[in-house]
CSV table of C-alpha atoms in Angstrom, one decimal:
chain,number,residue,atom,x,y,z
A,1,MET,CA,-11.0,-17.6,10.7
A,2,LYS,CA,-8.4,-18.4,10.4
A,3,THR,CA,-6.7,-21.3,10.2
A,4,ALA,CA,-4.2,-23.4,12.6
A,5,VAL,CA,-0.6,-22.3,11.0
A,6,GLU,CA,-2.2,-19.5,10.6
A,7,GLN,CA,-2.7,-18.8,14.1
A,8,GLN,CA,1.0,-20.2,15.2
A,9,SER,CA,3.1,-18.8,13.0
A,10,ILE,CA,2.9,-15.4,14.0
A,11,PRO,CA,2.4,-15.3,18.4
A,12,ALA,CA,1.0,-12.0,19.6
A,13,VAL,CA,3.3,-9.8,21.4
A,14,GLU,CA,0.1,-7.3,22.1
A,15,SER,CA,-2.5,-6.4,20.2
A,16,SER,CA,-1.2,-3.6,17.2
A,17,SER,CA,-5.3,-2.4,18.4
A,18,SER,CA,-4.0,-1.5,21.3
A,19,PRO,CA,-5.8,2.1,22.0
A,20,SER,CA,-4.2,4.9,22.8
A,21,LYS,CA,-4.6,7.3,25.1
A,22,ASN,CA,-3.7,10.3,23.7
A,23,LYS,CA,-5.8,10.9,21.1
A,24,ASN,CA,-4.4,13.8,20.2
A,25,LEU,CA,-5.0,14.8,16.3
A,26,THR,CA,-8.2,16.4,16.0
A,27,LEU,CA,-9.9,17.7,12.1
A,28,TRP,CA,-7.8,19.8,10.9
A,29,PRO,CA,-4.2,18.8,12.5
A,30,LEU,CA,-4.7,15.1,10.2
A,31,VAL,CA,-5.7,17.6,7.3
A,32,ALA,CA,-2.5,19.2,7.8
A,33,ALA,CA,-0.9,16.3,8.5
A,34,THR,CA,-2.5,14.2,4.9
A,35,PHE,CA,-2.1,17.7,3.3
A,36,PHE,CA,2.1,16.7,3.2
A,37,MET,CA,1.2,13.4,3.4
A,38,VAL,CA,0.1,12.9,0.1
A,39,SER,CA,1.0,16.8,-1.6
A,40,GLY,CA,3.1,18.7,0.8
A,41,GLY,CA,1.4,21.9,-1.8
A,42,THR,CA,2.8,23.5,-5.4
A,43,TYR,CA,5.8,22.4,-4.6
A,44,GLY,CA,6.6,19.0,-7.3
A,45,THR,CA,4.3,19.7,-10.0
A,46,GLU,CA,6.4,21.1,-12.3
A,47,ASP,CA,7.7,17.7,-13.5
A,48,THR,CA,4.4,17.9,-15.0
A,49,VAL,CA,3.8,20.6,-16.4
A,50,HIS,CA,6.8,20.3,-18.3
A,51,GLY,CA,6.1,16.6,-19.7
A,52,ALA,CA,2.1,17.4,-20.3
A,53,GLY,CA,2.2,21.4,-20.9
A,54,TYR,CA,-0.6,24.1,-19.4
A,55,MET,CA,-3.6,22.1,-20.3
A,56,GLY,CA,-2.4,19.0,-20.3
A,57,ALA,CA,-1.3,19.8,-16.4
A,58,ILE,CA,-4.6,20.8,-15.9
A,59,LEU,CA,-6.1,17.9,-17.5
A,60,ILE,CA,-4.2,15.9,-15.8
A,61,PHE,CA,-4.6,17.4,-12.1
A,62,LEU,CA,-8.6,17.2,-12.8
A,63,ILE,CA,-8.4,13.0,-13.4
A,64,THR,CA,-6.4,11.5,-11.0
A,65,PRO,CA,-8.3,13.2,-8.0
A,66,VAL,CA,-11.4,11.5,-10.0
A,67,LEU,CA,-9.7,8.4,-10.8
A,68,TRP,CA,-7.0,7.4,-8.3
A,69,SER,CA,-7.4,10.5,-5.5
A,70,LEU,CA,-12.0,9.4,-4.1
A,71,PRO,CA,-11.6,5.7,-4.6
A,72,THR,CA,-8.4,5.3,-2.6
A,73,ALA,CA,-9.7,8.6,0.4
A,74,PHE,CA,-13.5,5.9,0.5
A,75,MET,CA,-11.2,3.2,0.7
A,76,ILE,CA,-9.3,4.3,3.8
A,77,GLY,CA,-12.5,6.0,4.9
A,78,GLU,CA,-14.7,3.0,5.0
A,79,LEU,CA,-11.5,0.4,6.5
A,80,ALA,CA,-10.5,3.3,9.1
A,81,SER,CA,-13.3,3.8,10.6
A,82,ALA,CA,-14.4,0.4,10.5
A,83,LEU,CA,-10.5,-0.6,12.2
A,84,PRO,CA,-8.8,2.2,14.1
A,85,GLU,CA,-6.3,0.7,14.6
A,86,GLU,CA,-2.7,1.0,14.6
A,87,GLY,CA,-0.7,0.1,12.2
A,88,GLY,CA,-3.9,1.0,9.7
A,89,PHE,CA,-3.3,-1.0,6.5
A,90,TYR,CA,-1.3,-3.5,7.6
A,91,VAL,CA,-3.6,-3.6,10.1
A,92,TRP,CA,-6.4,-4.0,7.5
A,93,VAL,CA,-5.0,-6.4,5.7
A,94,ARG,CA,-3.4,-9.0,7.7
A,95,ARG,CA,-7.5,-9.1,9.1
A,96,ALA,CA,-9.0,-9.6,5.6
A,97,LEU,CA,-6.1,-12.2,3.6
A,98,GLY,CA,-3.7,-13.7,6.8
A,99,PRO,CA,-0.8,-13.2,8.0
A,100,CYS,CA,1.8,-13.4,5.9
A,101,TRP,CA,-0.6,-11.0,3.3
A,102,GLY,CA,-0.2,-8.5,5.9
A,103,PHE,CA,3.1,-8.5,6.4
A,104,GLN,CA,3.9,-8.5,2.4
A,105,GLU,CA,1.1,-5.3,2.8
A,106,ALA,CA,4.1,-3.9,5.3
A,107,TRP,CA,7.1,-5.0,3.3
A,108,LEU,CA,6.3,-3.8,0.3
A,109,SER,CA,5.1,0.3,2.3
A,110,LEU,CA,8.0,-0.4,4.0
A,111,VAL,CA,10.6,-0.8,0.9
A,112,ALA,CA,8.2,2.2,-1.0
A,113,SER,CA,9.8,4.5,1.9
A,114,VAL,CA,13.9,4.3,1.7
A,115,PHE,CA,12.7,5.7,-1.9
A,116,ASP,CA,9.7,7.9,-1.5
A,117,MET,CA,11.6,9.5,1.4
A,118,ALA,CA,14.3,10.4,-0.4
A,119,ILE,CA,12.9,12.0,-2.3
A,120,TYR,CA,11.8,14.9,0.2
A,121,PRO,CA,15.4,15.8,1.5
A,122,ALA,CA,16.0,16.2,-2.6
A,123,LEU,CA,13.8,18.9,-2.6
A,124,PHE,CA,14.3,20.8,0.2
A,125,VAL,CA,18.3,20.0,-1.4
A,126,GLU,CA,17.4,21.7,-4.9
A,127,TYR,CA,15.1,24.7,-3.6
A,128,LEU,CA,18.1,25.5,-1.3
A,129,ASN,CA,20.4,25.4,-4.3
A,130,ARG,CA,18.2,28.5,-5.5
A,131,LEU,CA,19.7,30.7,-3.3
A,132,PHE,CA,22.6,29.1,-2.0
A,133,PRO,CA,25.2,27.6,-5.2
A,134,TYR,CA,27.2,26.8,-2.6
A,135,PHE,CA,25.2,24.2,-1.8
A,136,GLY,CA,25.2,22.0,-5.1
A,137,ILE,CA,29.1,21.9,-4.2
A,138,GLY,CA,30.4,18.3,-3.2
A,139,HIS,CA,28.3,16.2,-0.1
A,140,ARG,CA,27.5,19.8,0.7
A,141,GLY,CA,23.5,18.6,-0.6
A,142,ALA,CA,23.5,14.9,0.8
A,143,LEU,CA,25.5,17.0,4.7
A,144,VAL,CA,21.8,18.9,4.2
A,145,GLY,CA,19.4,16.1,2.9
A,146,LEU,CA,21.0,14.6,6.9
A,147,ALA,CA,20.8,16.9,8.2
A,148,ILE,CA,16.6,17.1,7.7
A,149,VAL,CA,16.0,12.6,8.2
A,150,THR,CA,18.1,14.3,11.8
A,151,VAL,CA,15.8,16.6,12.6
A,152,CYS,CA,12.7,15.6,11.0
A,153,ALA,CA,13.1,11.6,13.7
A,154,LEU,CA,14.1,14.0,16.2
A,155,LEU,CA,11.0,16.1,16.2
A,156,ASN,CA,8.5,12.1,15.9
A,157,ILE,CA,10.1,11.3,19.0
A,158,ALA,CA,9.2,14.2,20.3
A,159,GLY,CA,5.8,13.2,20.0
A,160,VAL,CA,2.7,13.3,17.3
A,161,ARG,CA,1.0,16.1,18.7
A,162,LEU,CA,3.7,18.5,17.8
A,163,VAL,CA,4.1,16.8,14.1
A,164,ALA,CA,1.1,17.2,13.5
A,165,LEU,CA,0.1,20.9,15.3
A,166,THR,CA,3.9,21.7,12.7
A,167,SER,CA,2.0,20.3,9.8
A,168,LEU,CA,-1.2,23.0,10.5
A,169,TRP,CA,1.5,26.4,10.3
A,170,LEU,CA,3.6,24.9,7.7
A,171,PHE,CA,0.2,24.9,5.3
A,172,VAL,CA,-1.1,28.0,6.6
A,173,LEU,CA,2.6,30.3,5.5
A,174,LEU,CA,2.8,27.6,1.7
A,175,THR,CA,-0.7,28.6,0.9
A,176,MET,CA,0.3,32.1,1.0
A,177,PRO,CA,3.0,33.1,-1.6
A,178,PHE,CA,1.0,30.8,-4.4
A,179,ALA,CA,-2.0,33.2,-3.4
A,180,VAL,CA,-0.1,36.0,-4.0
A,181,LEU,CA,1.2,34.5,-7.5
A,182,ILE,CA,-1.9,33.7,-8.8
A,183,ILE,CA,-3.4,37.0,-8.3
A,184,VAL,CA,-0.3,39.2,-10.1
A,185,ALA,CA,-0.7,36.6,-13.1
A,186,LEU,CA,-4.7,37.0,-13.3
A,187,TRP,CA,-4.3,40.5,-13.0
A,188,LYS,CA,-0.7,41.3,-15.3
A,189,HIS,CA,-1.9,38.2,-17.6
A,190,GLY,CA,-5.0,36.6,-17.3
A,191,MET,CA,-8.6,37.8,-17.0
A,192,PHE,CA,-8.1,40.6,-16.5
A,193,SER,CA,-5.3,41.9,-18.9
A,194,GLY,CA,-6.6,40.5,-22.5
A,195,GLN,CA,-4.0,37.9,-22.9
A,196,THR,CA,-4.7,34.3,-24.4
A,197,VAL,CA,-3.7,31.4,-23.0
A,198,GLN,CA,-0.3,29.3,-23.5
A,199,SER,CA,-0.1,26.0,-25.5
A,200,SER,CA,1.0,23.3,-24.9
A,201,VAL,CA,4.2,21.8,-25.2
A,202,HIS,CA,4.8,17.9,-26.0
A,203,VAL,CA,7.9,16.7,-23.3
A,204,ASP,CA,7.0,13.8,-22.0
A,205,MET,CA,3.8,13.1,-21.4
A,206,MET,CA,4.3,9.8,-18.9
A,207,MET,CA,6.1,11.1,-17.1
A,208,GLY,CA,3.7,14.0,-15.9
A,209,ILE,CA,1.6,11.9,-15.4
A,210,LEU,CA,4.0,9.8,-13.6
A,211,ALA,CA,4.7,13.0,-11.1
A,212,ALA,CA,0.7,13.5,-11.1
A,213,MET,CA,0.8,9.9,-9.8
A,214,TRP,CA,3.6,11.1,-7.2
A,215,ASN,CA,2.2,13.9,-6.6
A,216,TYR,CA,-2.3,12.4,-5.6
A,217,MET,CA,-0.3,9.6,-3.6
A,218,GLY,CA,0.0,8.4,0.3
A,219,TRP,CA,-3.9,8.8,1.1
A,220,ASP,CA,-3.5,5.7,2.7
A,221,ASN,CA,-0.5,5.7,5.3
A,222,ALA,CA,-2.4,8.7,7.0
A,223,SER,CA,-4.4,5.6,8.2
A,224,THR,CA,-1.1,4.4,10.8
A,225,ILE,CA,-1.8,6.7,13.3
A,226,ALA,CA,-5.4,6.1,13.7
A,227,ALA,CA,-5.1,4.8,17.3
A,228,GLU,CA,-4.1,8.7,18.4
A,229,VAL,CA,-6.6,10.9,15.8
A,230,SER,CA,-10.1,12.0,18.4
A,231,ASN,CA,-13.2,10.2,16.7
A,232,PRO,CA,-11.4,8.4,13.8
A,233,GLN,CA,-15.1,6.6,12.7
A,234,ARG,CA,-16.0,10.6,12.0
A,235,THR,CA,-12.8,12.1,11.6
A,236,TYR,CA,-11.0,10.2,8.3
A,237,SER,CA,-13.8,10.3,5.9
A,238,ARG,CA,-14.2,13.9,6.5
A,239,ALA,CA,-10.8,14.5,6.2
A,240,MET,CA,-9.6,12.9,3.5
A,241,LEU,CA,-12.8,14.2,1.5
A,242,ILE,CA,-11.3,17.5,2.3
A,243,THR,CA,-8.0,16.9,1.0
A,244,VAL,CA,-8.3,15.5,-1.8
A,245,GLY,CA,-10.6,19.0,-2.6
A,246,ILE,CA,-6.8,21.1,-1.6
A,247,VAL,CA,-4.6,19.6,-3.1
A,248,ALA,CA,-6.8,19.4,-5.8
A,249,LEU,CA,-6.9,23.0,-5.6
A,250,SER,CA,-3.2,24.0,-4.7
A,251,TYR,CA,-2.2,22.4,-7.9
A,252,ILE,CA,-4.5,23.5,-10.3
A,253,LEU,CA,-4.8,27.1,-10.0
A,254,PRO,CA,-1.1,28.2,-9.5
A,255,VAL,CA,-0.4,25.8,-13.6
A,256,ALA,CA,-3.9,27.7,-15.1
A,257,ALA,CA,-2.6,30.9,-13.6
A,258,MET,CA,1.1,30.4,-15.4
A,259,SER,CA,-0.8,29.0,-18.0
A,260,VAL,CA,-1.9,33.2,-19.1
A,261,THR,CA,1.8,34.7,-18.6
A,262,GLY,CA,4.1,33.1,-21.4
A,263,ILE,CA,6.4,31.5,-20.2
A,264,GLN,CA,6.7,28.3,-22.3
A,265,PRO,CA,5.8,24.9,-20.2
A,266,ASN,CA,9.5,23.8,-21.0
A,267,ALA,CA,10.6,25.9,-18.3
A,268,PHE,CA,9.1,23.7,-15.6
A,269,VAL,CA,12.0,22.3,-14.0
A,270,THR,CA,12.1,20.1,-10.1
A,271,GLY,CA,12.7,23.0,-8.2
A,272,SER,CA,11.9,25.9,-10.2
A,273,TRP,CA,8.4,27.6,-9.4
A,274,ALA,CA,11.2,30.2,-7.3
A,275,ASP,CA,12.8,31.4,-11.2
A,276,LEU,CA,9.7,30.9,-12.1
A,277,ALA,CA,7.8,32.9,-9.6
A,278,ALA,CA,10.0,36.1,-9.6
A,279,GLN,CA,9.7,37.0,-13.7
A,280,VAL,CA,5.5,37.1,-13.4
A,281,VAL,CA,5.6,38.4,-9.6
A,282,GLY,CA,9.6,39.8,-8.2
A,283,PRO,CA,12.5,38.7,-6.8
A,284,TRP,CA,11.1,39.0,-3.2
A,285,LEU,CA,8.9,36.1,-4.8
A,286,ARG,CA,11.9,33.8,-5.4
A,287,VAL,CA,13.0,34.4,-2.7
A,288,VAL,CA,10.1,33.4,0.0
A,289,LEU,CA,9.0,30.5,-2.9
A,290,VAL,CA,12.7,29.0,-2.3
A,291,ALA,CA,11.5,29.0,1.2
A,292,GLY,CA,8.4,27.5,1.4
A,293,GLY,CA,9.7,24.9,-0.8
A,294,MET,CA,12.2,24.2,1.2
A,295,LEU,CA,9.4,24.1,4.1
A,296,SER,CA,7.1,21.9,2.4
A,297,ALA,CA,10.0,18.8,1.1
A,298,PHE,CA,10.1,19.4,5.4
A,299,GLY,CA,7.1,19.3,6.1
A,300,MET,CA,5.8,16.8,3.7
A,301,PHE,CA,8.9,13.9,5.4
A,302,ASN,CA,7.9,14.4,9.2
A,303,SER,CA,4.4,13.7,8.1
A,304,LEU,CA,5.5,10.5,7.0
A,305,VAL,CA,8.2,9.4,9.8
A,306,MET,CA,4.9,9.7,11.6
A,307,SER,CA,3.5,7.5,9.5
A,308,TYR,CA,6.0,4.9,8.3
A,309,SER,CA,7.3,5.0,11.9
A,310,ARG,CA,4.0,2.8,13.3
A,311,LEU,CA,4.5,-0.4,10.9
A,312,PRO,CA,7.7,-1.3,12.6
A,313,LEU,CA,5.4,-1.3,15.7
A,314,ALA,CA,2.0,-2.2,15.1
A,315,MET,CA,4.6,-5.1,13.2
A,316,ALA,CA,6.8,-6.2,16.4
A,317,ARG,CA,3.2,-5.8,18.7
A,318,ASP,CA,2.1,-9.0,16.7
A,319,GLY,CA,5.5,-10.9,16.5
A,320,MET,CA,6.6,-10.1,13.7
A,321,LEU,CA,9.6,-7.6,14.3
A,322,PRO,CA,11.8,-8.1,17.4
A,323,ARG,CA,10.3,-7.1,20.5
A,324,VAL,CA,12.6,-4.3,20.0
A,325,PHE,CA,10.8,-2.3,17.5
A,326,ALA,CA,8.0,-1.7,20.4
A,327,GLU,CA,9.4,0.1,22.9
A,328,VAL,CA,8.2,4.2,23.0
A,329,HIS,CA,9.2,6.9,24.5
A,330,PRO,CA,8.5,7.0,27.7
A,331,LYS,CA,6.5,10.5,28.0
A,332,SER,CA,5.8,10.3,24.0
A,333,LYS,CA,4.9,7.8,23.2
A,334,ALA,CA,5.9,7.8,20.1
A,335,PRO,CA,8.5,4.5,18.3
A,336,TRP,CA,11.7,5.8,19.0
A,337,VAL,CA,13.7,2.9,17.3
A,338,ALA,CA,11.3,2.4,14.9
A,339,ILE,CA,12.1,6.2,13.8
A,340,LEU,CA,15.6,6.1,13.9
A,341,SER,CA,15.8,2.7,12.2
A,342,LEU,CA,14.2,3.9,9.1
A,343,ALA,CA,15.9,7.1,9.2
A,344,VAL,CA,19.6,5.2,8.6
A,345,CYS,CA,17.5,3.9,6.0
A,346,TRP,CA,16.0,7.3,4.8
A,347,ALA,CA,19.6,8.8,5.1
A,348,LEU,CA,21.1,5.7,2.5
A,349,CYS,CA,19.0,7.2,-0.5
A,350,LEU,CA,19.4,10.4,-0.5
A,351,GLY,CA,21.8,9.9,-3.6
A,352,LEU,CA,19.2,8.9,-5.9
A,353,SER,CA,17.4,11.2,-8.9
A,354,PHE,CA,14.2,12.4,-8.6
A,355,GLU,CA,13.1,10.3,-11.9
A,356,ARG,CA,14.7,6.9,-10.6
A,357,LEU,CA,12.6,7.5,-7.4
A,358,VAL,CA,9.5,8.1,-8.4
A,359,THR,CA,9.4,5.7,-11.2
A,360,ILE,CA,10.1,3.1,-8.5
A,361,ASP,CA,8.0,4.6,-5.4
A,362,ILE,CA,4.2,3.8,-6.9
A,363,LEU,CA,5.7,0.8,-8.9
A,364,ILE,CA,6.6,-0.6,-5.7
A,365,TYR,CA,3.7,0.8,-3.3
A,366,GLY,CA,0.2,0.7,-6.2
A,367,LEU,CA,1.2,-3.2,-5.6
A,368,SER,CA,0.9,-2.4,-1.4
A,369,LEU,CA,-2.2,-0.3,-2.6
A,370,LEU,CA,-3.9,-3.2,-4.5
A,371,LEU,CA,-3.4,-5.7,-1.3
A,372,GLU,CA,-5.8,-2.5,0.5
A,373,PHE,CA,-8.3,-2.9,-2.0
A,374,ALA,CA,-8.7,-6.5,-1.9
A,375,ALA,CA,-8.7,-6.2,1.9
A,376,LEU,CA,-12.2,-3.9,1.6
A,377,ALA,CA,-13.1,-6.4,-0.6
A,378,ALA,CA,-12.3,-9.4,1.4
A,379,LEU,CA,-13.6,-8.0,3.6
A,380,ARG,CA,-17.1,-6.6,2.7
A,381,LEU,CA,-17.8,-10.5,2.3
A,382,ARG,CA,-16.3,-11.5,5.2
A,383,GLU,CA,-17.5,-9.7,8.5
A,384,PRO,CA,-20.7,-7.9,5.8
A,385,ASP,CA,-21.9,-6.8,10.1
A,386,LEU,CA,-19.0,-5.2,10.8
A,387,PRO,CA,-19.9,-1.4,11.9
A,388,ARG,CA,-18.5,0.9,8.7
A,389,PRO,CA,-19.4,4.2,10.1
A,390,PHE,CA,-18.7,5.6,6.6
A,391,ARG,CA,-19.2,3.6,3.6
A,392,VAL,CA,-17.7,3.3,0.2
A,393,PRO,CA,-20.9,4.1,-2.4
A,394,GLY,CA,-22.9,1.4,-4.4
A,395,GLY,CA,-22.9,-1.3,-1.7
A,396,THR,CA,-20.6,-4.3,-2.6
A,397,PHE,CA,-20.6,-3.7,-6.4
A,398,GLY,CA,-19.2,-0.5,-5.1
A,399,ALA,CA,-16.8,-2.0,-3.6
A,400,PHE,CA,-14.6,-3.6,-5.8
A,401,ALA,CA,-15.1,-1.7,-8.2
A,402,VAL,CA,-13.8,1.8,-6.5
A,403,GLY,CA,-9.6,0.1,-6.8
A,404,VAL,CA,-9.5,-0.8,-11.0
A,405,PHE,CA,-8.9,3.1,-12.7
A,406,PRO,CA,-6.7,3.4,-9.8
A,407,MET,CA,-5.1,-0.6,-10.8
A,408,LEU,CA,-5.1,0.9,-14.6
A,409,LEU,CA,-4.0,4.2,-13.9
A,410,LEU,CA,-0.8,2.0,-12.0
A,411,GLY,CA,-0.5,0.3,-15.1
A,412,PHE,CA,1.6,3.2,-16.2
A,413,SER,CA,4.4,2.7,-14.1
A,414,VAL,CA,4.5,-0.5,-14.7
A,415,VAL,CA,5.5,0.5,-19.2
A,416,ARG,CA,7.3,3.8,-17.5
A,417,SER,CA,9.5,0.8,-15.7
A,418,GLU,CA,10.9,-0.7,-18.6
A,419,SER,CA,12.9,2.2,-19.3
A,420,GLU,CA,14.0,2.6,-15.6
A,421,ARG,CA,17.5,1.4,-15.3
A,422,ILE,CA,18.3,1.0,-10.9
A,423,ALA,CA,21.3,-1.1,-9.0
A,424,GLY,CA,22.0,-2.3,-12.7
A,425,MET,CA,18.7,-3.7,-13.5
A,426,ASN,CA,15.3,-2.4,-15.3
A,427,ALA,CA,12.9,-0.9,-12.3
A,428,LEU,CA,10.4,-3.3,-12.9
A,429,ALA,CA,12.9,-6.3,-12.2
A,430,PHE,CA,14.2,-4.3,-9.3
A,431,GLY,CA,10.1,-4.5,-8.0
A,432,CYS,CA,10.0,-7.7,-8.3
A,433,LEU,CA,13.5,-8.7,-6.2
A,434,ILE,CA,11.6,-6.7,-3.7
A,435,ILE,CA,8.5,-8.5,-3.9
A,436,ALA,CA,10.0,-12.0,-3.7
A,437,ALA,CA,12.1,-10.8,-1.2
A,438,GLY,CA,9.7,-10.0,1.2
A,439,PHE,CA,8.1,-13.1,0.9
A,440,VAL,CA,11.5,-15.2,1.4
A,441,VAL,CA,12.0,-13.2,4.9
A,442,TYR,CA,8.2,-13.7,5.9
A,443,PHE,CA,8.8,-17.7,6.2
A,444,LEU,CA,12.3,-17.4,6.5
A,445,ARG,CA,10.5,-15.7,10.1
A,446,SER,CA,8.1,-17.9,10.8
A,447,ALA,CA,11.1,-20.4,11.0
A,448,ALA,CA,12.9,-18.7,13.1
A,449,ILE,CA,9.2,-18.9,16.0
A,450,ARG,CA,9.0,-21.8,14.8
A,451,ASP,CA,12.4,-23.5,16.4
A,452,ARG,CA,11.8,-21.0,18.9
A,453,GLN,CA,8.3,-22.2,20.4
A,454,SER,CA,9.8,-25.9,19.8
A,455,THR,CA,12.7,-25.9,22.0
A,456,GLU,CA,10.6,-23.3,24.5
A,457,SER,CA,7.9,-27.0,24.7
A,458,THR,CA,11.1,-28.9,24.4
């Protein structure tokens, strides 16, 4: 039960759980959308291979989903089936831990999105430069990134169904060239040629682990559109588990196939899949994979716009943000004000490096994930009778223990943040400032609401 202070601090404008009439997403479109929210395919795995070598990368890609993705998928499966509401993880934390922590959950997620979303246009430009070096000169790459932000914002304003169907077709298109690469690599160099597996070359194991964590994170993003999913109580748990398997295979199989080609692991750098595929198969596959890399980055950005834009919508309905963020398009029902506002913020971070973006992204995202696991445990204690069509295995102990390994892995990001610098300070200090700013904004917002209520009552 909320205290009187909690009940008065943030008046509800409109329930964040208002049911949507547009239950447009079924299982496979949700799987495709989640796939792009988390992964986008094999693209982006180069830093893990470069850092850990072939065998190290395969081991990391096998262990990471077990220790990182599956616990998170279990947590999301239970909470999304129990509370399938617009705003997803923000609603869970607010209900379990109160308005202040609910605000911090949304704050951390939105701030993390500013860094996370800048990665995908950067990857798009990285692949584009491999076909057309023209775009690597001056500010041309930044202009391309800005165009990606604009197009995806417009697609999302058009509606969630269009975004999900786009993700489904992109998933099919992105799978084909890597299937060709795997078959040719194994035929020419692998199981039919008698060659041995290429030995690993250690460069930066820590960066390899962090890159893998980034490639496996974002499962909770799909929860924010729960009000627009058909039969979410059943669909979410199935979609999470199916997507974990698809993502793991999309990483492991191509890396395993490349390990027998004789190409050194240190040849893998951000955006290098196209060039390496050309060495194994031929120049034509390079062109296809470059186009695929661009589509992958586009698909990831497009799906995540759909996810993140529902947070300001839900917060505005709860009175935590100005009412204007609750505005939706009259036809598509998309939160167009939230989409456009976030697009501006994402565009401002387009110039940061990939390594710097990944480090700060994991650090801030990890804290929001910690609150979600805390919400899972708190709701098991506070609302044991809440209907849960899907439950984390292991009873109450399982609900508490499921977050242990993800939190241990997040310790790596804290260690790594000491060596990365953002705005003249190390990333850990920068992250602490962001966390503190969240509490300041919350209490200033609460004070403003109380002053307004006091003025209206007199």
